[in-house]
Amino acid sequence: MKRIFSGMQPTGNLHLGNYLGALKNWVKLQDDYECFYCVVDLHAITLPQDPEALRRASREVACAYIASGIDTNKSSLIVQSMMPAHTELAWILGSKVPLGWLNRMTQFKDKAGKDAGKQLLGLYSYPVLMAADILAYKATHVPVGEDQKQHVELTRDIAIAFNNTYGEIFPIPEPLIMGEATRVMSLRDGKKKMSKSDESDYSRINMTDDADTIMLKIRKAKTDPEPLPETAKELESRPEADNLITIYASLADTTVAEVLKSHAGEQFSTFKKDLADLAISKLIPITNRMRELMADPAEIDAILKKGADKANALTQKTLREVKDRVGFL
Ligand code: AMP
Ligand code: TRP
């Protein structure tokens, strides 16, 4: 039995990196796996959130999943805080996690900055909750962008440690890092990841941007004066050019090599126009569908309730098994 679990945080705007690095792949996996796609609101509160904005963002992320092509008849759409087994299992797993493992997590180091001592426990123990998310479903595969690979590897280590102590319970999950755009970079700085938290809105294309905004952001995207090269090797020292070509390849469902075959020698001013047209043709239908779905929150809530019922049945079963092994009454 092959089972997928993955999730996104309902914080800020979903962007092109979320779409190409994760969502687009999730849609493709639906026919071959049993899929659980989660809105990870418990993870979101590891940084300050406004309660109303969080509630709205949770529905918006669910709408983005559906608008991108997640079929709620095939896959389960769930909200993390509706399944108590996630947090309960996280506590139990925590008893098998040495601090040294958490100290290695680059995402914590990046988010905590220099003043790690002032950070809250939730941000530090975040990867243990992520492990519980995955293991509560006995997921075999976890599709994520490159930045989450380390957390999935930690999940594997936790599963192995737990199985060694208590006997085989968890399958060891594999990260699935798919497609060309596993790490979409900022449009302003090719060495920085495109992220929800970048203060410049020009650094990212949001899934709620209209066509004019997408056009403008791509036109203003940083590049260098050289035209498109003939080989991918020549892009190694040109991160901004590499990023735009990778985005194009991913949106067009092709490879960087194929894009270079047809566009080598072209100036970026021309290429950006093509890229903007392509981005608009792929993203605007999703944006429009998201807006329609957001107009009916009761319908979204019903879908999430259905997902939670299925997920609760499954995760409570795992939790019972874990509790029996650990020795709880
Ligand atoms: P987050 O926005 O951190 O909740 O991430 C949700 C999913 O999107 C995860 O699978 C991430 O790996 C993926 N993701 C986030 N930012 C990027 C990016 N810039 N490029 C590729 N994937 C990304
Ligand atoms: N930490 C992930 C991120 O920020 C989100 C996440 C939480 C997740 N739990 C997960 C992803 C379980 C995959 C599986 O992107």
Coordinates of C-alpha atoms and ligand atoms in Angstrom, one line a residue:
M1 CA 0.0 0.0 0.0
K2 CA 1.5 3.3 -1.0
R3 CA 0.4 6.3 0.9
I4 CA 1.2 10.0 0.6
F5 CA 1.2 12.7 3.3
S6 CA 2.2 16.3 2.7
G7 CA 1.2 19.7 3.9
M8 CA 1.6 23.5 3.6
Q9 CA 1.5 26.2 6.2
P10 CA -1.4 28.6 6.1
T11 CA 0.8 31.6 6.6
G12 CA 1.0 34.5 4.1
N13 CA 0.5 34.1 0.4
L14 CA 1.1 30.8 -1.4
H15 CA 3.5 31.5 -4.2
L16 CA 4.9 30.0 -7.3
G17 CA 7.5 28.0 -5.3
N18 CA 4.7 26.3 -3.4
Y19 CA 2.9 25.5 -6.6
L20 CA 5.9 24.2 -8.7
G21 CA 7.8 22.7 -5.8
A22 CA 4.9 20.9 -4.2
L23 CA 1.3 21.3 -5.3
K24 CA 1.8 20.5 -9.0
N25 CA 3.4 17.3 -8.0
W26 CA 0.8 16.4 -5.5
V27 CA -1.8 16.6 -8.3
K28 CA 0.1 14.0 -10.4
L29 CA 0.4 11.6 -7.5
Q30 CA -3.3 11.2 -6.9
D31 CA -3.9 8.3 -9.2
D32 CA -1.1 6.1 -7.9
Y33 CA -1.2 6.7 -4.1
E34 CA -3.7 7.1 -1.3
C35 CA -3.2 10.8 -0.6
F36 CA -3.6 13.0 2.5
Y37 CA -3.0 16.7 1.9
C38 CA -2.9 18.8 5.0
V39 CA -3.2 22.4 6.0
V40 CA -0.6 22.5 8.8
D41 CA -2.1 25.2 11.0
L42 CA -0.3 23.9 14.1
H43 CA 3.0 24.5 12.4
A44 CA 1.9 28.0 11.5
I45 CA 1.6 29.1 15.1
T46 CA 5.3 28.5 15.7
L47 CA 5.5 32.1 14.5
P48 CA 3.1 34.8 15.6
Q49 CA -0.3 34.7 13.6
D50 CA -3.4 36.8 13.8
P51 CA -6.3 34.5 14.6
E52 CA -8.7 35.8 12.0
A53 CA -6.0 35.8 9.3
L54 CA -5.0 32.3 10.2
R55 CA -8.6 31.0 9.9
R56 CA -8.9 32.7 6.5
A57 CA -5.5 31.5 5.3
S58 CA -6.4 27.9 6.3
R59 CA -9.5 27.9 4.0
E60 CA -7.5 29.7 1.3
V61 CA -4.8 27.0 1.3
A62 CA -7.5 24.3 1.1
C63 CA -9.0 26.3 -1.9
A64 CA -5.6 26.5 -3.5
Y65 CA -5.2 22.7 -3.3
I66 CA -8.6 22.2 -5.0
A67 CA -8.1 24.9 -7.6
S68 CA -4.7 23.4 -8.5
G69 CA -6.3 20.1 -9.2
I70 CA -6.5 18.1 -6.0
D71 CA -9.7 16.0 -6.5
T72 CA -11.5 15.6 -3.2
N73 CA -13.1 12.4 -4.4
K74 CA -9.7 10.8 -4.7
S75 CA -7.6 12.6 -2.0
S76 CA -8.3 13.7 1.5
L77 CA -8.0 17.3 2.4
I78 CA -7.4 17.9 6.0
V79 CA -6.6 20.5 8.6
Q80 CA -3.9 19.5 11.1
S81 CA -5.6 20.9 14.2
M82 CA -8.7 18.8 13.6
M83 CA -6.8 15.5 14.2
P84 CA -5.7 15.3 17.8
A85 CA -3.5 12.2 17.1
H86 CA -0.9 14.5 15.4
T87 CA 0.0 16.4 18.6
E88 CA -0.4 13.4 20.9
L89 CA 2.0 11.3 18.7
A90 CA 4.4 14.3 18.5
W91 CA 4.8 14.2 22.3
I92 CA 5.4 10.4 22.3
L93 CA 7.9 10.7 19.5
G94 CA 9.7 13.5 21.3
S95 CA 10.9 10.9 23.8
K96 CA 13.1 9.4 21.1
V97 CA 14.6 12.6 19.7
P98 CA 18.0 13.7 21.0
L99 CA 18.5 17.5 21.0
G100 CA 21.5 17.1 18.8
W101 CA 19.2 16.0 15.9
L102 CA 17.1 19.2 16.3
N103 CA 20.1 21.4 16.6
R104 CA 21.1 20.3 13.1
M105 CA 17.9 21.6 11.4
T106 CA 18.8 24.3 9.0
Q107 CA 15.3 25.7 8.9
F108 CA 15.3 26.4 12.6
K109 CA 18.7 28.0 12.3
D110 CA 17.5 30.2 9.5
K111 CA 14.3 31.2 11.2
A112 CA 15.8 31.7 14.7
G113 CA 18.6 33.9 13.5
K114 CA 21.4 34.8 15.9
D115 CA 19.2 34.9 18.9
A116 CA 18.1 31.2 19.1
G117 CA 17.8 31.5 23.0
K118 CA 14.8 33.8 22.6
Q119 CA 13.0 31.5 20.2
L120 CA 10.0 29.5 21.4
L121 CA 9.9 25.8 22.0
G122 CA 7.3 25.3 19.2
L123 CA 9.7 26.5 16.5
Y124 CA 12.4 24.2 17.8
S125 CA 10.2 21.1 18.1
Y126 CA 8.5 21.8 14.8
P127 CA 10.3 18.9 13.0
V128 CA 9.0 16.4 15.6
L129 CA 5.4 17.5 14.9
M130 CA 6.1 17.1 11.2
A131 CA 7.4 13.6 11.9
A132 CA 4.2 12.8 13.8
D133 CA 2.1 14.2 10.8
I134 CA 3.8 11.7 8.5
L135 CA 4.0 8.7 10.8
A136 CA 0.5 8.9 12.2
Y137 CA -0.6 8.0 8.6
K138 CA 2.1 5.4 8.2
A139 CA 2.9 7.3 5.0
T140 CA 5.4 5.7 2.6
H141 CA 6.1 8.8 0.5
V142 CA 6.3 12.5 1.2
P143 CA 6.3 14.9 -1.7
V144 CA 8.0 18.2 -0.8
G145 CA 10.3 20.9 -2.2
E146 CA 14.1 20.6 -1.6
D147 CA 14.0 22.8 1.6
Q148 CA 12.0 20.1 3.4
K149 CA 14.2 17.2 2.6
Q150 CA 16.1 17.5 5.9
H151 CA 12.9 17.3 7.9
V152 CA 11.8 14.1 6.1
E153 CA 15.2 12.6 6.8
L154 CA 14.8 13.4 10.4
T155 CA 11.4 11.7 10.3
R156 CA 13.1 8.6 8.9
D157 CA 15.6 8.6 11.8
I158 CA 12.8 9.0 14.3
A159 CA 10.8 6.2 12.8
I160 CA 13.9 3.9 12.9
A161 CA 14.6 4.8 16.5
F162 CA 11.0 4.2 17.5
N163 CA 10.8 0.8 15.6
N164 CA 14.1 -0.3 17.2
T165 CA 12.7 0.4 20.7
Y166 CA 9.2 -0.8 20.3
G167 CA 9.2 -3.2 17.3
E168 CA 8.1 -2.4 13.7
I169 CA 5.3 0.1 13.7
F170 CA 6.2 2.7 11.1
P171 CA 7.2 2.3 7.5
I172 CA 10.3 4.4 6.8
P173 CA 9.0 7.2 4.6
E174 CA 10.7 8.4 1.4
P175 CA 10.9 12.0 0.4
L176 CA 9.7 12.6 -3.2
I177 CA 11.4 15.6 -4.7
M178 CA 10.0 15.9 -8.2
G179 CA 10.3 17.9 -11.4
E180 CA 12.6 20.7 -12.4
A181 CA 11.6 23.4 -9.9
T182 CA 12.5 21.8 -6.6
R183 CA 13.8 25.1 -5.3
V184 CA 12.3 28.2 -6.9
M185 CA 14.4 31.2 -6.1
S186 CA 13.5 34.8 -5.4
L187 CA 12.9 37.0 -8.5
R188 CA 15.1 39.7 -6.9
D189 CA 18.0 37.5 -5.8
G190 CA 18.8 34.2 -7.4
K191 CA 20.6 33.0 -4.3
K192 CA 17.6 33.3 -2.0
K193 CA 14.6 30.9 -1.9
M194 CA 11.3 32.4 -3.0
S195 CA 9.4 32.6 0.3
K196 CA 6.2 33.8 1.8
S197 CA 8.1 35.9 4.3
D198 CA 10.3 37.9 2.0
E199 CA 9.5 41.6 2.6
S200 CA 9.6 42.4 -1.1
D201 CA 6.4 41.3 -2.9
Y202 CA 8.4 41.6 -6.1
S203 CA 10.5 38.6 -5.0
R204 CA 7.6 36.2 -5.6
I205 CA 4.6 35.5 -7.7
N206 CA 1.6 34.9 -5.4
M207 CA -1.1 32.5 -6.3
T208 CA -3.5 35.4 -5.8
D209 CA -1.7 37.8 -8.2
D210 CA -3.6 39.1 -11.3
A211 CA -2.3 38.9 -14.8
D212 CA -0.9 42.5 -14.8
T213 CA 0.9 41.9 -11.6
I214 CA 2.5 38.6 -12.9
M215 CA 3.5 40.4 -16.1
L216 CA 5.1 43.3 -14.1
K217 CA 6.9 41.1 -11.6
I218 CA 8.5 38.9 -14.4
R219 CA 9.4 42.0 -16.4
K220 CA 11.2 43.5 -13.3
A221 CA 12.8 40.2 -12.3
K222 CA 16.6 40.4 -11.9
T223 CA 18.7 39.0 -14.8
D224 CA 22.1 39.5 -16.3
P225 CA 22.9 41.1 -19.7
E226 CA 23.7 37.9 -21.4
P227 CA 21.2 36.1 -23.7
L228 CA 20.0 32.5 -23.0
P229 CA 22.9 30.1 -23.3
E230 CA 23.0 26.8 -25.2
T231 CA 23.6 24.4 -22.3
A232 CA 22.5 24.2 -18.7
K233 CA 26.2 24.0 -17.6
E234 CA 26.5 27.7 -18.6
L235 CA 23.8 28.6 -16.2
E236 CA 25.7 27.5 -13.1
S237 CA 27.2 30.9 -12.5
R238 CA 24.0 32.8 -13.5
P239 CA 21.5 32.0 -10.7
E240 CA 18.8 34.5 -11.8
A241 CA 18.9 33.3 -15.4
D242 CA 18.8 29.7 -14.2
N243 CA 15.8 30.4 -12.0
L244 CA 13.7 32.0 -14.8
I245 CA 14.5 29.2 -17.2
T246 CA 13.8 26.5 -14.6
I247 CA 10.4 28.2 -13.8
Y248 CA 9.6 28.2 -17.6
A249 CA 10.5 24.5 -17.9
S250 CA 8.5 23.5 -14.9
L251 CA 5.4 25.5 -16.0
A252 CA 5.6 24.1 -19.5
D253 CA 6.1 20.5 -18.1
T254 CA 9.4 20.1 -19.9
T255 CA 13.1 20.2 -19.1
V256 CA 15.7 23.0 -18.9
A257 CA 17.6 21.4 -21.8
E258 CA 14.5 21.5 -24.0
V259 CA 13.8 25.1 -23.2
L260 CA 17.4 26.0 -24.1
K261 CA 17.1 24.0 -27.3
S262 CA 14.3 26.3 -28.5
H263 CA 15.3 29.6 -26.8
A264 CA 19.2 29.7 -26.9
G265 CA 20.5 33.0 -28.1
E266 CA 17.3 34.9 -27.2
Q267 CA 17.5 38.1 -25.1
F268 CA 15.9 37.9 -21.7
S269 CA 13.6 40.8 -22.6
T270 CA 12.0 38.6 -25.2
F271 CA 12.1 35.4 -23.1
K272 CA 10.5 37.2 -20.1
K273 CA 7.5 38.1 -22.3
D274 CA 7.0 34.4 -23.2
L275 CA 7.5 33.4 -19.6
A276 CA 4.9 35.9 -18.4
D277 CA 2.4 34.6 -21.0
L278 CA 3.0 31.0 -19.9
A279 CA 2.8 31.9 -16.2
I280 CA -0.5 33.7 -16.8
S281 CA -2.0 30.9 -18.8
K282 CA -1.2 28.4 -16.1
L283 CA -1.8 30.4 -13.0
I284 CA -4.8 32.7 -13.7
P285 CA -7.3 29.8 -14.1
I286 CA -6.2 28.6 -10.7
T287 CA -6.5 32.0 -9.1
N288 CA -10.0 32.5 -10.6
R289 CA -11.1 29.1 -9.3
M290 CA -9.6 29.9 -5.9
R291 CA -11.7 33.0 -5.7
E292 CA -14.9 31.1 -6.6
L293 CA -14.2 28.5 -4.0
M294 CA -13.5 31.1 -1.3
A295 CA -16.9 32.6 -1.9
D296 CA -18.5 29.4 -0.3
P297 CA -16.7 28.7 3.0
A298 CA -19.5 26.2 4.1
E299 CA -18.6 24.0 1.1
I300 CA -14.9 24.1 2.0
D301 CA -15.7 23.3 5.6
A302 CA -17.8 20.3 4.6
I303 CA -14.9 19.0 2.5
L304 CA -12.5 19.4 5.4
K305 CA -14.9 17.7 7.8
K306 CA -15.1 14.7 5.5
G307 CA -11.3 14.6 5.3
A308 CA -11.0 14.9 9.1
D309 CA -13.4 12.0 9.7
K310 CA -11.3 9.7 7.5
A311 CA -8.0 11.0 8.9
N312 CA -9.1 10.7 12.5
A313 CA -10.2 7.0 12.0
L314 CA -6.8 6.2 10.5
T315 CA -4.6 8.2 12.9
Q316 CA -6.4 7.1 16.1
K317 CA -5.8 3.5 15.0
T318 CA -2.0 4.2 14.7
L319 CA -2.0 6.1 18.0
R320 CA -3.7 3.1 19.8
E321 CA -1.1 0.8 18.4
V322 CA 1.7 3.1 19.6
K323 CA 0.2 3.5 23.1
D324 CA -0.1 -0.3 23.5
R325 CA 3.5 -0.7 22.5
V326 CA 4.7 2.1 24.8
G327 CA 2.8 0.7 27.8
F328 CA -0.1 3.1 28.3
L329 CA -3.3 1.9 29.9
Ligands
AMP1 P1 5.6 26.1 3.2 O1 5.3 27.3 2.4 O2 6.9 26.3 3.9 O3 4.6 25.6 4.0 O4 6.0 25.0 2.1 C1 5.0 24.1 1.5 C2 5.6 23.3 0.4 O5 6.1 24.1 -0.6 C3 6.8 22.4 0.9 O6 6.8 21.2 0.2 C4 8.0 23.2 0.4 O7 9.1 22.4 0.2 C5 7.5 23.8 -0.9 N1 8.2 25.1 -1.2 C6 8.2 26.2 -0.4 N2 8.9 27.2 -1.0 C7 9.5 26.6 -2.1 C8 10.4 27.1 -3.1 N3 10.8 28.4 -3.1 N4 10.7 26.3 -4.1 C9 10.2 25.0 -4.2 N5 9.4 24.5 -3.2 C10 9.0 25.3 -2.2
TRP2 N1 7.2 21.8 7.3 C1 6.6 21.8 6.0 C2 6.9 23.2 5.3 O1 7.1 24.2 5.9 C3 5.1 21.7 6.1 C4 4.8 20.3 6.7 C5 4.3 20.1 8.0 C6 4.8 19.1 6.0 N2 4.1 18.8 8.1 C7 4.4 18.1 7.0 C8 5.3 18.7 4.8 C9 4.4 16.8 6.7 C10 5.3 17.3 4.5 C11 4.8 16.4 5.4 O2 6.8 23.2 4.1

